mmCIF file of C-alpha atoms (C1' of nucleotides) and ligand atoms in Angstrom:
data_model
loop_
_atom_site.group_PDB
_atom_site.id
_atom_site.type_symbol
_atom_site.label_atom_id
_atom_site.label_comp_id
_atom_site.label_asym_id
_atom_site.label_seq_id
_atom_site.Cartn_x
_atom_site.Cartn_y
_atom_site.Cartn_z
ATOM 1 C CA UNK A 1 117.939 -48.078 -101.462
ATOM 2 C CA UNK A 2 113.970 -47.035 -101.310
ATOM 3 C CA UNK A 3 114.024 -49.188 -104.510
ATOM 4 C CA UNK A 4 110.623 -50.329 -102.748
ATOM 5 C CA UNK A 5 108.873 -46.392 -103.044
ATOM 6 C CA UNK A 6 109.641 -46.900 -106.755
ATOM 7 C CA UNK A 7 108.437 -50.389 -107.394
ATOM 8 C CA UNK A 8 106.021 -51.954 -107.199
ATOM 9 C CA UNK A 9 105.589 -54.534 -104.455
ATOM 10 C CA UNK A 10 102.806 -56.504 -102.113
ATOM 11 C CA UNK A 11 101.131 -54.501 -99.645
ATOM 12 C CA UNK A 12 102.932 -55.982 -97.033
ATOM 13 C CA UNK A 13 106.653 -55.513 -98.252
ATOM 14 C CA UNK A 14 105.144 -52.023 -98.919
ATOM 15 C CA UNK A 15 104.153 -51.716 -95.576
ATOM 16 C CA UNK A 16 107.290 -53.330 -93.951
ATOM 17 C CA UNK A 17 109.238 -50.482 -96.177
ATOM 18 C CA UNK A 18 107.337 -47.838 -94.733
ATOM 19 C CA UNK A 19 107.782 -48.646 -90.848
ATOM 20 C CA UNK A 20 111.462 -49.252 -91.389
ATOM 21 C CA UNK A 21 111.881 -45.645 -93.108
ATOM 22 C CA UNK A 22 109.767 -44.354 -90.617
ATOM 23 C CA UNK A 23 112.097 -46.173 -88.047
ATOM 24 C CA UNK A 24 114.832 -44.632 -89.474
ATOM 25 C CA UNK A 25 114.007 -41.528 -90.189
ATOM 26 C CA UNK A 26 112.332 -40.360 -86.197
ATOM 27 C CA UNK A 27 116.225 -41.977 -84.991
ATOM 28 C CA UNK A 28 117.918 -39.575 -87.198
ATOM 29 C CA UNK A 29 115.626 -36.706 -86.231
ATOM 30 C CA UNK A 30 115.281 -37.754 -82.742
ATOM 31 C CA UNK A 31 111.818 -38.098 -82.202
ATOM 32 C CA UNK A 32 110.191 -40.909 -80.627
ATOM 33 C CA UNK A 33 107.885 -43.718 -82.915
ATOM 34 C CA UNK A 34 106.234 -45.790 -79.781
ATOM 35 C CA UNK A 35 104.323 -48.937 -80.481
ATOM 36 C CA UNK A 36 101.093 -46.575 -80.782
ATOM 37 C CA UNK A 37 102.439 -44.332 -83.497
ATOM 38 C CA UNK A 38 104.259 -47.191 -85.325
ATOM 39 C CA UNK A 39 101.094 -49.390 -84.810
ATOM 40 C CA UNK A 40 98.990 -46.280 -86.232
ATOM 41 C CA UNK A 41 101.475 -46.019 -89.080
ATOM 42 C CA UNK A 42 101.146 -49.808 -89.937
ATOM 43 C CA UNK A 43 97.382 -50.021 -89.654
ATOM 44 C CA UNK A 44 97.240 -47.086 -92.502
ATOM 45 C CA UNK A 45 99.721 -48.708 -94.524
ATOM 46 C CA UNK A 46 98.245 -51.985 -94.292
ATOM 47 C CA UNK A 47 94.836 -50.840 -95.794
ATOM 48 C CA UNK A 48 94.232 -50.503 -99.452
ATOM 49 C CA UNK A 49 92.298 -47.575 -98.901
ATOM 50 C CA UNK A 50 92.742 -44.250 -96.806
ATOM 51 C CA UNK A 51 90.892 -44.944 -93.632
ATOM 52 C CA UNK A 52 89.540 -42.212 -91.442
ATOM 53 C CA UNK A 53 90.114 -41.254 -87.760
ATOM 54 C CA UNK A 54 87.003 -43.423 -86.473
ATOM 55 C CA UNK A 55 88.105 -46.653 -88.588
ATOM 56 C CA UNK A 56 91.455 -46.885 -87.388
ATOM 57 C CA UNK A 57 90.308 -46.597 -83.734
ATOM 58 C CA UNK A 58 88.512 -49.667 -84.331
ATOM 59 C CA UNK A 59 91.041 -51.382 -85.412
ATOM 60 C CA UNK A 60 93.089 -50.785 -82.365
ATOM 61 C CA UNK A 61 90.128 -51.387 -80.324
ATOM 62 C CA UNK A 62 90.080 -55.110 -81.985
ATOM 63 C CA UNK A 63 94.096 -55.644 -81.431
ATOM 64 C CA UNK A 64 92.591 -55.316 -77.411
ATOM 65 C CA UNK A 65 94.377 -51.631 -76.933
ATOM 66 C CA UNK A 66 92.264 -49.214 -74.767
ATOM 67 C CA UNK A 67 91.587 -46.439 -76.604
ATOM 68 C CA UNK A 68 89.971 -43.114 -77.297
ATOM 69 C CA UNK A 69 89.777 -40.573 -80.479
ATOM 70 C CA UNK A 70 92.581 -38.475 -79.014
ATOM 71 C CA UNK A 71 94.469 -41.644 -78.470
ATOM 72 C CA UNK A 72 94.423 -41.810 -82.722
ATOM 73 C CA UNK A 73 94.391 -38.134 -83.398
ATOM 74 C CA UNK A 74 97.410 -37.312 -81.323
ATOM 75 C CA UNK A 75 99.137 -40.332 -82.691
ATOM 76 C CA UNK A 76 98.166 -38.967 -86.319
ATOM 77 C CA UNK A 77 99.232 -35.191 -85.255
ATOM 78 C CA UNK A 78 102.868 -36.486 -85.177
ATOM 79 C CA UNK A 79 102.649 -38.569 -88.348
ATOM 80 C CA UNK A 80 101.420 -35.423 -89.949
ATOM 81 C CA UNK A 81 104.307 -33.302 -88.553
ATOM 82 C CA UNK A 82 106.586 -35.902 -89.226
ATOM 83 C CA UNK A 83 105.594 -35.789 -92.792
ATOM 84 C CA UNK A 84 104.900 -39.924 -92.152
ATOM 85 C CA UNK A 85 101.413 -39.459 -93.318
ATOM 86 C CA UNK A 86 99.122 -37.349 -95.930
ATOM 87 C CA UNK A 87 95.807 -36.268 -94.363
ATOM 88 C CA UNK A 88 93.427 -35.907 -97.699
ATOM 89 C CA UNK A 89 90.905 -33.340 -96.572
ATOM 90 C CA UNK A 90 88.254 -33.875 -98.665
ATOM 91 C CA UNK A 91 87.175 -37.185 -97.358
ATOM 92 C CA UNK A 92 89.048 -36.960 -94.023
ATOM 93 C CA UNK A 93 91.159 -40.017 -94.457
ATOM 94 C CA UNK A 94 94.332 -40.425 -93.891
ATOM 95 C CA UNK A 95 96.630 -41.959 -96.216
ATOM 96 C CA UNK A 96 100.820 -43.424 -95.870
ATOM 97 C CA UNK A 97 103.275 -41.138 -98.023
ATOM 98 C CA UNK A 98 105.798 -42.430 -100.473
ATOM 99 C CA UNK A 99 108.285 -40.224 -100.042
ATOM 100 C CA UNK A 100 108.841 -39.506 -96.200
ATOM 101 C CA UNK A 101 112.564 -38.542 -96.623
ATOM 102 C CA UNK A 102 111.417 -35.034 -98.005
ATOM 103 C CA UNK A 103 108.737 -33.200 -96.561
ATOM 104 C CA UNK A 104 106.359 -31.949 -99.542
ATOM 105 C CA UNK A 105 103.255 -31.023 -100.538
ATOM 106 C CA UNK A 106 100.847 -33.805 -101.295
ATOM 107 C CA UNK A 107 99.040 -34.526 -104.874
ATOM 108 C CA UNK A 108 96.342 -37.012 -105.029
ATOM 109 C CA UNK A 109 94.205 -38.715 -107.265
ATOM 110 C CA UNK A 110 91.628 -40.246 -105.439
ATOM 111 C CA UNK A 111 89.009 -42.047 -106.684
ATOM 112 C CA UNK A 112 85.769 -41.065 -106.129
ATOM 113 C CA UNK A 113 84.533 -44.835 -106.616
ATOM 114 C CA UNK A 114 86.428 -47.221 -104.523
ATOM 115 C CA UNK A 115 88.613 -44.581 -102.477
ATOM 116 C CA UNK A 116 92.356 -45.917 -103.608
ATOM 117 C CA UNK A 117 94.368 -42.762 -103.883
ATOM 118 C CA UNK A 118 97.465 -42.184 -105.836
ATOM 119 C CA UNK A 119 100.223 -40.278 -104.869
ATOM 120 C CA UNK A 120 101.799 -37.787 -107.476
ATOM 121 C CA UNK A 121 105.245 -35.867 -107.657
ATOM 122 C CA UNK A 122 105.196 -33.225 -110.026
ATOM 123 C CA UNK A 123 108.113 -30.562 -108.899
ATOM 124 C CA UNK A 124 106.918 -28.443 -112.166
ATOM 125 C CA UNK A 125 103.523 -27.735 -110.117
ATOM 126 C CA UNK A 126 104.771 -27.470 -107.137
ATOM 127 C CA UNK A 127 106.753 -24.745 -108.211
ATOM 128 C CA UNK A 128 104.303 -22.807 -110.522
ATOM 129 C CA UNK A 129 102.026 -22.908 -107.008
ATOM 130 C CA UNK A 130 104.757 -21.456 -105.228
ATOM 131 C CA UNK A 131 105.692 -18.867 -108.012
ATOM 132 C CA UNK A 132 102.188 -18.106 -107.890
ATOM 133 C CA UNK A 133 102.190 -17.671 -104.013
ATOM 134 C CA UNK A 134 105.643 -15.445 -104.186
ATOM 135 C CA UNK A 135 104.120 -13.109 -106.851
ATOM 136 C CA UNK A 136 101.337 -12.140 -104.551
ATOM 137 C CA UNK A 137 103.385 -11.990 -101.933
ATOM 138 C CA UNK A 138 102.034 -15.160 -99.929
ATOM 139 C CA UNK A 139 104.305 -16.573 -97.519
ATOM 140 C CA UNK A 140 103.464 -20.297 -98.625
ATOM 141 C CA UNK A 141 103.823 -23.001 -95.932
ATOM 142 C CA UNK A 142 102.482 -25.948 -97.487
ATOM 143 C CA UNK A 143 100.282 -27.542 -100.458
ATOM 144 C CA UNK A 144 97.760 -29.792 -101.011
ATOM 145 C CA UNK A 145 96.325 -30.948 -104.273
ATOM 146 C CA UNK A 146 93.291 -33.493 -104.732
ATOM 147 C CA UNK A 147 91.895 -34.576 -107.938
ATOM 148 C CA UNK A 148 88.944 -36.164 -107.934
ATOM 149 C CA UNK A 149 87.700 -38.845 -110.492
ATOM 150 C CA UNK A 150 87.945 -42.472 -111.538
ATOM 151 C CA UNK A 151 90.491 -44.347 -111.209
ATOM 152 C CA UNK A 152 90.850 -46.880 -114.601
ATOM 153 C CA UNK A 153 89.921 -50.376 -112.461
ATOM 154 C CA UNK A 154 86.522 -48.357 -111.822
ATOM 155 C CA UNK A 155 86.202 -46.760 -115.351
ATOM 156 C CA UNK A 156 86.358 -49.947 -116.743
ATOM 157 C CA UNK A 157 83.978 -51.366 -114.677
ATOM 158 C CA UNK A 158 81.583 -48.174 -114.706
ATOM 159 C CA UNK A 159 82.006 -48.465 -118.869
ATOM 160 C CA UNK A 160 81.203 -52.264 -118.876
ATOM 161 C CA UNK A 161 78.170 -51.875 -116.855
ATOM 162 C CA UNK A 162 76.977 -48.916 -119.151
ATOM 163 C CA UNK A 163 76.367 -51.061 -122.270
ATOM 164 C CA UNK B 1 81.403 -6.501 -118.831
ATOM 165 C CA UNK B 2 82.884 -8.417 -115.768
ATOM 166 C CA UNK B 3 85.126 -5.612 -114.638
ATOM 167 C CA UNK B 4 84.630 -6.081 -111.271
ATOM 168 C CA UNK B 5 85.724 -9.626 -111.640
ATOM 169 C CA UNK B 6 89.314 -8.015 -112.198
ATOM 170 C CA UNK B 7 89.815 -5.015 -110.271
ATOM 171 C CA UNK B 8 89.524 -4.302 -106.726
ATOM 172 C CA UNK B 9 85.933 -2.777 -105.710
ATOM 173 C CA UNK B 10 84.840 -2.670 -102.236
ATOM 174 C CA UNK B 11 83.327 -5.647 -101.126
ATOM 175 C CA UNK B 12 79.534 -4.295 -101.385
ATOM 176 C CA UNK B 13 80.216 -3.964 -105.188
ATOM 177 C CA UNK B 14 81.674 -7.411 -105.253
ATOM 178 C CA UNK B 15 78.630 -8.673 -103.530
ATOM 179 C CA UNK B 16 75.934 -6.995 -105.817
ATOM 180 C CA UNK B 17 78.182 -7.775 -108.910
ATOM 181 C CA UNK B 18 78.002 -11.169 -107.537
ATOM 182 C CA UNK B 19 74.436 -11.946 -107.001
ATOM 183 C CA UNK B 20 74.034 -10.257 -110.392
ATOM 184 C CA UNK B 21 75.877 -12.508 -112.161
ATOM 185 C CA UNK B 22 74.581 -15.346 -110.037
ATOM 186 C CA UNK B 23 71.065 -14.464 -111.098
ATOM 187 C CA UNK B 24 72.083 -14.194 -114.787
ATOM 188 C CA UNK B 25 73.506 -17.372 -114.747
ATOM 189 C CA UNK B 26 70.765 -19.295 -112.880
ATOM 190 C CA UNK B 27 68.572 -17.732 -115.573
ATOM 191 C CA UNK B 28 70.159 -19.317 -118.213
ATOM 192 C CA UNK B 29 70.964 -22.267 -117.016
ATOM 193 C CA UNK B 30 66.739 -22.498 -116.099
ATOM 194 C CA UNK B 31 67.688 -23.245 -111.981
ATOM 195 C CA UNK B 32 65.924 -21.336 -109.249
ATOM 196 C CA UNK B 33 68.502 -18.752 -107.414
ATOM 197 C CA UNK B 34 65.190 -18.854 -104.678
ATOM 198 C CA UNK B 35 65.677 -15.924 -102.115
ATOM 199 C CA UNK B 36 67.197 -18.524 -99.224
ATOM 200 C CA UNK B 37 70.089 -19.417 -101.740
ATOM 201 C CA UNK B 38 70.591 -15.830 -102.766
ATOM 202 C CA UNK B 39 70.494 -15.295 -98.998
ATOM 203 C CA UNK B 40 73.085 -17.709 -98.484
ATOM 204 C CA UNK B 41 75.278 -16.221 -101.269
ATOM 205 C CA UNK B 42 74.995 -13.047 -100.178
ATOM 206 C CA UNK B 43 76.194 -13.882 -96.902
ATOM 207 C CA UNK B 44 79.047 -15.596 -98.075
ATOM 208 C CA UNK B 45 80.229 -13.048 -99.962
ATOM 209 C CA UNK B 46 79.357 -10.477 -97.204
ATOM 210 C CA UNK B 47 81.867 -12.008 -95.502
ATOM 211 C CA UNK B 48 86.006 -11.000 -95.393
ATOM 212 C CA UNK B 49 86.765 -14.721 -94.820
ATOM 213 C CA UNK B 50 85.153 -17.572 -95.913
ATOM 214 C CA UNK B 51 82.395 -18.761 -93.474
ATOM 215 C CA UNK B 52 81.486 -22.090 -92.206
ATOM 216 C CA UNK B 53 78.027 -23.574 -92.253
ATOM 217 C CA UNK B 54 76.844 -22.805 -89.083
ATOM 218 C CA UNK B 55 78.220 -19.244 -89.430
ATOM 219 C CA UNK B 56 75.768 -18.664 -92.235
ATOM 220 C CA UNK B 57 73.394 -20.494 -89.680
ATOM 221 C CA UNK B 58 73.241 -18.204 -87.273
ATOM 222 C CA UNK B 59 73.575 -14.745 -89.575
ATOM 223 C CA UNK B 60 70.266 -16.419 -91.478
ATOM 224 C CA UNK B 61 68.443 -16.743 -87.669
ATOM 225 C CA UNK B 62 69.821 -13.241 -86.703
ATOM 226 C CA UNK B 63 67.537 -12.320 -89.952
ATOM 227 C CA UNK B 64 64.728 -13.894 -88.375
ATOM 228 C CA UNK B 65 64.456 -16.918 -90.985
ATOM 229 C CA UNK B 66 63.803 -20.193 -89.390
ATOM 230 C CA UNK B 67 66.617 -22.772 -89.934
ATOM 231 C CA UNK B 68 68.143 -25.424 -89.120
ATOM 232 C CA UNK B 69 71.599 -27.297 -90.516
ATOM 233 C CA UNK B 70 69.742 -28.481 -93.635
ATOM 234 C CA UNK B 71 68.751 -25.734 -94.861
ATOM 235 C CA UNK B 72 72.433 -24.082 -94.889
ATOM 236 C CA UNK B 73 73.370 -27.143 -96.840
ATOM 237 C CA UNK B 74 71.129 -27.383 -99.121
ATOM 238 C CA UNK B 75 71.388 -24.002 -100.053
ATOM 239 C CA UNK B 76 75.364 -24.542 -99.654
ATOM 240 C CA UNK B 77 74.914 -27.862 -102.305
ATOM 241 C CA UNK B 78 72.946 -25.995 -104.772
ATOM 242 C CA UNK B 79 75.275 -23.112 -104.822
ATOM 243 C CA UNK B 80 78.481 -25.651 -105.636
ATOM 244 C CA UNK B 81 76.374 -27.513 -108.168
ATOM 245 C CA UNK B 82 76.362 -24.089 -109.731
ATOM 246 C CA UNK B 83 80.059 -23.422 -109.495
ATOM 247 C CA UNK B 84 78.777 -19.955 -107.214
ATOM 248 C CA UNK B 85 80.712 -21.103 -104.438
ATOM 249 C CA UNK B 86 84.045 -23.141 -103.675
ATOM 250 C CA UNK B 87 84.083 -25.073 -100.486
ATOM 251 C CA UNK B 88 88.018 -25.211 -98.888
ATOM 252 C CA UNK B 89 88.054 -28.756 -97.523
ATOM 253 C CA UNK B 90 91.167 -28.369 -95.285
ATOM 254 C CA UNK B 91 88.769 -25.769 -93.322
ATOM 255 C CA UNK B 92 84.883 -26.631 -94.164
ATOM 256 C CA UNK B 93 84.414 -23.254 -95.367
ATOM 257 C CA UNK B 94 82.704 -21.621 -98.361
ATOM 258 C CA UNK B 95 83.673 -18.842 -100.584
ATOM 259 C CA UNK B 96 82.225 -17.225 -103.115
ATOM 260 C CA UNK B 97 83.717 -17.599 -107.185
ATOM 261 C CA UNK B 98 85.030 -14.908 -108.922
ATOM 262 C CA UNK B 99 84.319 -16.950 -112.280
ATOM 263 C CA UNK B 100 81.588 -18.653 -111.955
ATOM 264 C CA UNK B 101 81.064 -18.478 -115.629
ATOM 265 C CA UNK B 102 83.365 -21.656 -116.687
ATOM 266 C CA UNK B 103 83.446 -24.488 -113.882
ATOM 267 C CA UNK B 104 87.104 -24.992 -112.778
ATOM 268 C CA UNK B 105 88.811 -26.606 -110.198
ATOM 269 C CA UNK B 106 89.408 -24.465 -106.925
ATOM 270 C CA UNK B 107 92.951 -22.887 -106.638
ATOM 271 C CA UNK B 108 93.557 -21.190 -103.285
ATOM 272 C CA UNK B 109 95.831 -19.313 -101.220
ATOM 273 C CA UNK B 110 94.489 -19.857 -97.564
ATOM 274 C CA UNK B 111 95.962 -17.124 -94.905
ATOM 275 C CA UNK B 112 96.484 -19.392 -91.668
ATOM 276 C CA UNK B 113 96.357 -16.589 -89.267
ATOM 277 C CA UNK B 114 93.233 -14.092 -90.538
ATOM 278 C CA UNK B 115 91.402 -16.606 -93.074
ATOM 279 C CA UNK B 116 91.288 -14.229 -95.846
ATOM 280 C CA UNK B 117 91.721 -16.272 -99.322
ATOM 281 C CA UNK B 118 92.773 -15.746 -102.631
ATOM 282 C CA UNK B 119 91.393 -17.449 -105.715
ATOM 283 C CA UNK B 120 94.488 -18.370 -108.292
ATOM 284 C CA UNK B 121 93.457 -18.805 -111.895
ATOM 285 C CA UNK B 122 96.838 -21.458 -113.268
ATOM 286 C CA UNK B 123 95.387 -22.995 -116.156
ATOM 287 C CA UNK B 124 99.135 -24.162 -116.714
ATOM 288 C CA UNK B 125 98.634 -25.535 -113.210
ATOM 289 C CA UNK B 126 95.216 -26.997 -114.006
ATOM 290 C CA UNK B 127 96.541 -28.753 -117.137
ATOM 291 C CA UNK B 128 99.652 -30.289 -115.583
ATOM 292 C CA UNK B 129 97.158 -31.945 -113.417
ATOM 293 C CA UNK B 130 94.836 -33.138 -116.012
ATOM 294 C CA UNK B 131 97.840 -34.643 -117.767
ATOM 295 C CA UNK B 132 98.909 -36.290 -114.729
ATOM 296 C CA UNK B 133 96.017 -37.704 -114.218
ATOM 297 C CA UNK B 134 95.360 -38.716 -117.928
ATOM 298 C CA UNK B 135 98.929 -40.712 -118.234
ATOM 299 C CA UNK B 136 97.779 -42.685 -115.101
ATOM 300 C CA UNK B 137 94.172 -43.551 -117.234
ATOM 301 C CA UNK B 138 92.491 -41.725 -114.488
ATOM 302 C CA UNK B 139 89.200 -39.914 -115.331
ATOM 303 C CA UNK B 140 89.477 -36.129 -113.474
ATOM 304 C CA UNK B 141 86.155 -35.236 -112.450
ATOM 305 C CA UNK B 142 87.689 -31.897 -109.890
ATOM 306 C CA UNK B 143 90.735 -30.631 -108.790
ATOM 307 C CA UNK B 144 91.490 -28.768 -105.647
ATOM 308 C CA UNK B 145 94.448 -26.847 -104.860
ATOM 309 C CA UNK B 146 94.730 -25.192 -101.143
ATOM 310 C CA UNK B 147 97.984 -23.821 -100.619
ATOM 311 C CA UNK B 148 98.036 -22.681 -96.958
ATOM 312 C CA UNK B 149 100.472 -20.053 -95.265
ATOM 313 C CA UNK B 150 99.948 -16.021 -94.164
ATOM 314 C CA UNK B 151 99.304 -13.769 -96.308
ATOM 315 C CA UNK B 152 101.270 -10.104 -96.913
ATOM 316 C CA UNK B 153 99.489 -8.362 -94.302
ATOM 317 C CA UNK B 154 99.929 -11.056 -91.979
ATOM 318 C CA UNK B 155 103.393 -11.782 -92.324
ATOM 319 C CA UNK B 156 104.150 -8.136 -92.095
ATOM 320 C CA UNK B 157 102.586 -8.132 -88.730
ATOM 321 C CA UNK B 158 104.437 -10.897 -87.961
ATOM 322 C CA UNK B 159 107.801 -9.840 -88.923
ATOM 323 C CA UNK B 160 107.201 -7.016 -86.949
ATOM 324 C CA UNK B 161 106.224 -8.145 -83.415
ATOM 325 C CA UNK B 162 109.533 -10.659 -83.947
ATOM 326 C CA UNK B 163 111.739 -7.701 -83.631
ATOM 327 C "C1'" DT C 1 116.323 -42.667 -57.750
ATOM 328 C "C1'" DC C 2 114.393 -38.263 -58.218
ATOM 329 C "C1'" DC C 3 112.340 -34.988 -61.246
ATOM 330 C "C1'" DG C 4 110.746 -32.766 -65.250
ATOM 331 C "C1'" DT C 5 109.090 -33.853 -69.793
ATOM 332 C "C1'" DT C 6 106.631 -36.398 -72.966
ATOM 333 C "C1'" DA C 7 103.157 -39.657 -74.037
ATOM 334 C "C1'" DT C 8 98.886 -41.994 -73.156
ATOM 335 C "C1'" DG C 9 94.327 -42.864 -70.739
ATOM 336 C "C1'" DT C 10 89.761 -41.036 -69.827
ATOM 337 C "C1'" DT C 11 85.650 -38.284 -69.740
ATOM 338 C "C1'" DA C 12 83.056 -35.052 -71.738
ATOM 339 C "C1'" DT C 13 81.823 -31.954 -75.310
ATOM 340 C "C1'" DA C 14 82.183 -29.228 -79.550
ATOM 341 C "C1'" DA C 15 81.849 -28.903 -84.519
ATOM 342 C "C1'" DA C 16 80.450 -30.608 -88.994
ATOM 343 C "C1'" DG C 17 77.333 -33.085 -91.767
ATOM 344 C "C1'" DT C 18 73.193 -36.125 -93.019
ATOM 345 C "C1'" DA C 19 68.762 -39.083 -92.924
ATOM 346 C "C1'" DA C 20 63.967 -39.065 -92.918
ATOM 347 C "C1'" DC C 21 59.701 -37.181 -93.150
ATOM 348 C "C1'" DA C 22 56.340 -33.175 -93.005
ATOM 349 C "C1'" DA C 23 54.785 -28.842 -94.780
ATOM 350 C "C1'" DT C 24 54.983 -25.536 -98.178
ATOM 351 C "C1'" DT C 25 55.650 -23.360 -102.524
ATOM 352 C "C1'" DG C 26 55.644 -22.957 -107.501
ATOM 353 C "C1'" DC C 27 54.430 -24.654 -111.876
ATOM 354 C "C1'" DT C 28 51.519 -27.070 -115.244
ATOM 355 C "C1'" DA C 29 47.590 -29.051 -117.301
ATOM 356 C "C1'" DT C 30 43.187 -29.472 -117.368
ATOM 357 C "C1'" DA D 1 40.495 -21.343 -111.032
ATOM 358 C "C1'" DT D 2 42.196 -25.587 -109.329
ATOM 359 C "C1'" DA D 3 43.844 -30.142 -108.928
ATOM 360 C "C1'" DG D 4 48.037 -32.476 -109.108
ATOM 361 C "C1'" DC D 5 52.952 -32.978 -109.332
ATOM 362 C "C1'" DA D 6 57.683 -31.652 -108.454
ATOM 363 C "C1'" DA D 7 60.906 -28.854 -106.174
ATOM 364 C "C1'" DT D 8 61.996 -26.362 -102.114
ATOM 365 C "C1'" DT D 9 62.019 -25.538 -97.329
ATOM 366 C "C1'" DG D 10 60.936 -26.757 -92.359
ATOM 367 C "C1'" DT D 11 61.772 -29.873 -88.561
ATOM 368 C "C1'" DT D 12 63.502 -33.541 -85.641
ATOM 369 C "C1'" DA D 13 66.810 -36.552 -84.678
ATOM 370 C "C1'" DC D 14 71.051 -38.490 -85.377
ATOM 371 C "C1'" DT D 15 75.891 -39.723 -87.197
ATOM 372 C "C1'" DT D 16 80.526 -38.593 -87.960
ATOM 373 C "C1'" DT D 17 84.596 -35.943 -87.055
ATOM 374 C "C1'" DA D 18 87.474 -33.516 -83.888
ATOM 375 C "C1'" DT D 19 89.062 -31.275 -79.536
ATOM 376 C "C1'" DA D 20 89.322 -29.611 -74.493
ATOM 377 C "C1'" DA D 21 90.677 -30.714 -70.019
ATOM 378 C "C1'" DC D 22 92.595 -33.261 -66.690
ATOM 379 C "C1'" DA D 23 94.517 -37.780 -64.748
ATOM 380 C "C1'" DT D 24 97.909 -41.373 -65.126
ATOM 381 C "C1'" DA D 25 101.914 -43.563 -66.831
ATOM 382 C "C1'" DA D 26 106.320 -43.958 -69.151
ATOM 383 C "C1'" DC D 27 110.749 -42.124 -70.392
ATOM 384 C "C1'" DG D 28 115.253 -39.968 -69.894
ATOM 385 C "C1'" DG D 29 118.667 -37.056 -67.880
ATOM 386 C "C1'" DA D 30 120.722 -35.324 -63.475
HETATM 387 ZN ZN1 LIG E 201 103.933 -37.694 -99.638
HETATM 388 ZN ZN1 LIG E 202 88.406 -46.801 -108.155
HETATM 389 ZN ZN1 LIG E 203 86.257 -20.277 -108.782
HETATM 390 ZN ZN1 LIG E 204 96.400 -13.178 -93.147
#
DNA sequence: TCCGTTATGTTATAAAGTAACAATTGCTAT
DNA sequence: ATAGCAATTGTTACTTTATAACATAACGGA
């Protein structure tokens, strides 16, 4: 199982994964995914890009819902505690997480060029941060690591256009 | 030379240690640390938590200086183009470097309850992520680390009104 | 089915950031 | 000196992002 978080599959089996976990995973813990969370959920998944606040109210707006920004923020609010969703604060997007089972940290690499984002695991720096944190006596509640840069679809264009 | 980067002075010798060094460096580099910027800086560093733009705002009109959002971030851009300040993205707030000498990614311990921040220096940290990032063919322009939770002083008045 | 809780709708406003153009300042070359 | 150019700052207006406050609706357990 979650063969699909590991692959490496359309955007739409991607996104079917994702709701189903999700489905699964507020049942266990007893929380409540309505249509307008699980709707929120899909319309993140379903972009290739993290989309911000604003953007995904439109797109609700065009599936006819009635709607207002707290309508999307409160729905984000519980992906975000339900560790459904990454927020990535330097571009205030927000962006579907791989790994929902385990609440974590995120690590990006987000490209500065056409906004696709990567989502990293590295347990080595996630525990040199908290190390870090302990030895200064920080209580450390959660993480959040964004690299900046090109992504290699844009360096190669970016080095094409160059010559 | 750069003691003060590595004890603990009060934080009127940090700030004159830091507009020193920022006036050093601006000198070298041939860019103009103009009296708003240095302004700007000093306020930031002034300051026991990092301050948002329109906090420097209003200290610069309670000087009397004529301003409007622009000319905080301006002054704000200039100052990160320098590598004088950090901006923490999960809070839109600037703090001052303690090295601005090499340009590094930002590694932060953010207190949720008082503000106060700590600068990290993990190159370890810094070089996981560059490897990351290189094994994925992704160019790393910045990296930014905020790890948020309370800090000792924090948690010990914490602990203590739980009793 | 009643009632309390949780979720959503709605209006208004706060907070953060930027675009565009005008006025000023500082530097350089005559 | 001073004209001319570039960099900086002033100013107005606006966009984008996020939240407060209160009304309505839906849900779920007695
Ligand atoms: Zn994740
Ligand atoms: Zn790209
Ligand atoms: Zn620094
Ligand atoms: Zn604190």
């Amino acid at each position: 199982m979650d063969e699909l978080a590991q692959s490496d599959p359309s955007p739409a089996a991607e996104t079917r994964w994702a709701l189903a976990r999700a489905a699964t995973l507020c049942e266990q813990r007893g929380t409540r995914l309505t249509d307008l969370r699980k709707r929120v959920l899909e319309i993140i998944w379903s972009s290739p890009v993290p989309l911000g606040a604003y953007a995904i109210l439109d797109v609700l707006r065009d599936d006819g819902r009635q709607g207002a920004p707290p309508t999307v923020y409160r729905a984000l609010d519980f992906l975000l505690e339900q560790g459904l969703i990454h927020r990535l604060a330097t571009l205030n997007v927000f962006t579907g997480c791989r790994r929902p089972d385990s609440f974590h940290g995120g690590q990006f690499l987000i490209c500065r060029d056409c906004g696709q984002v990567d989502e990293l695991n590295n347990p080595t720096v996630e525990a040199l941060l908290r190390a870090e944190a302990a030895s200064r006596r920080f209580d450390a509640l959660s993480q959040m690591i964004e690299v900046l840069g090109r992504c290699p679809e844009c360096r190669r264009e970016a080095e094409s256009h160059a010559r």
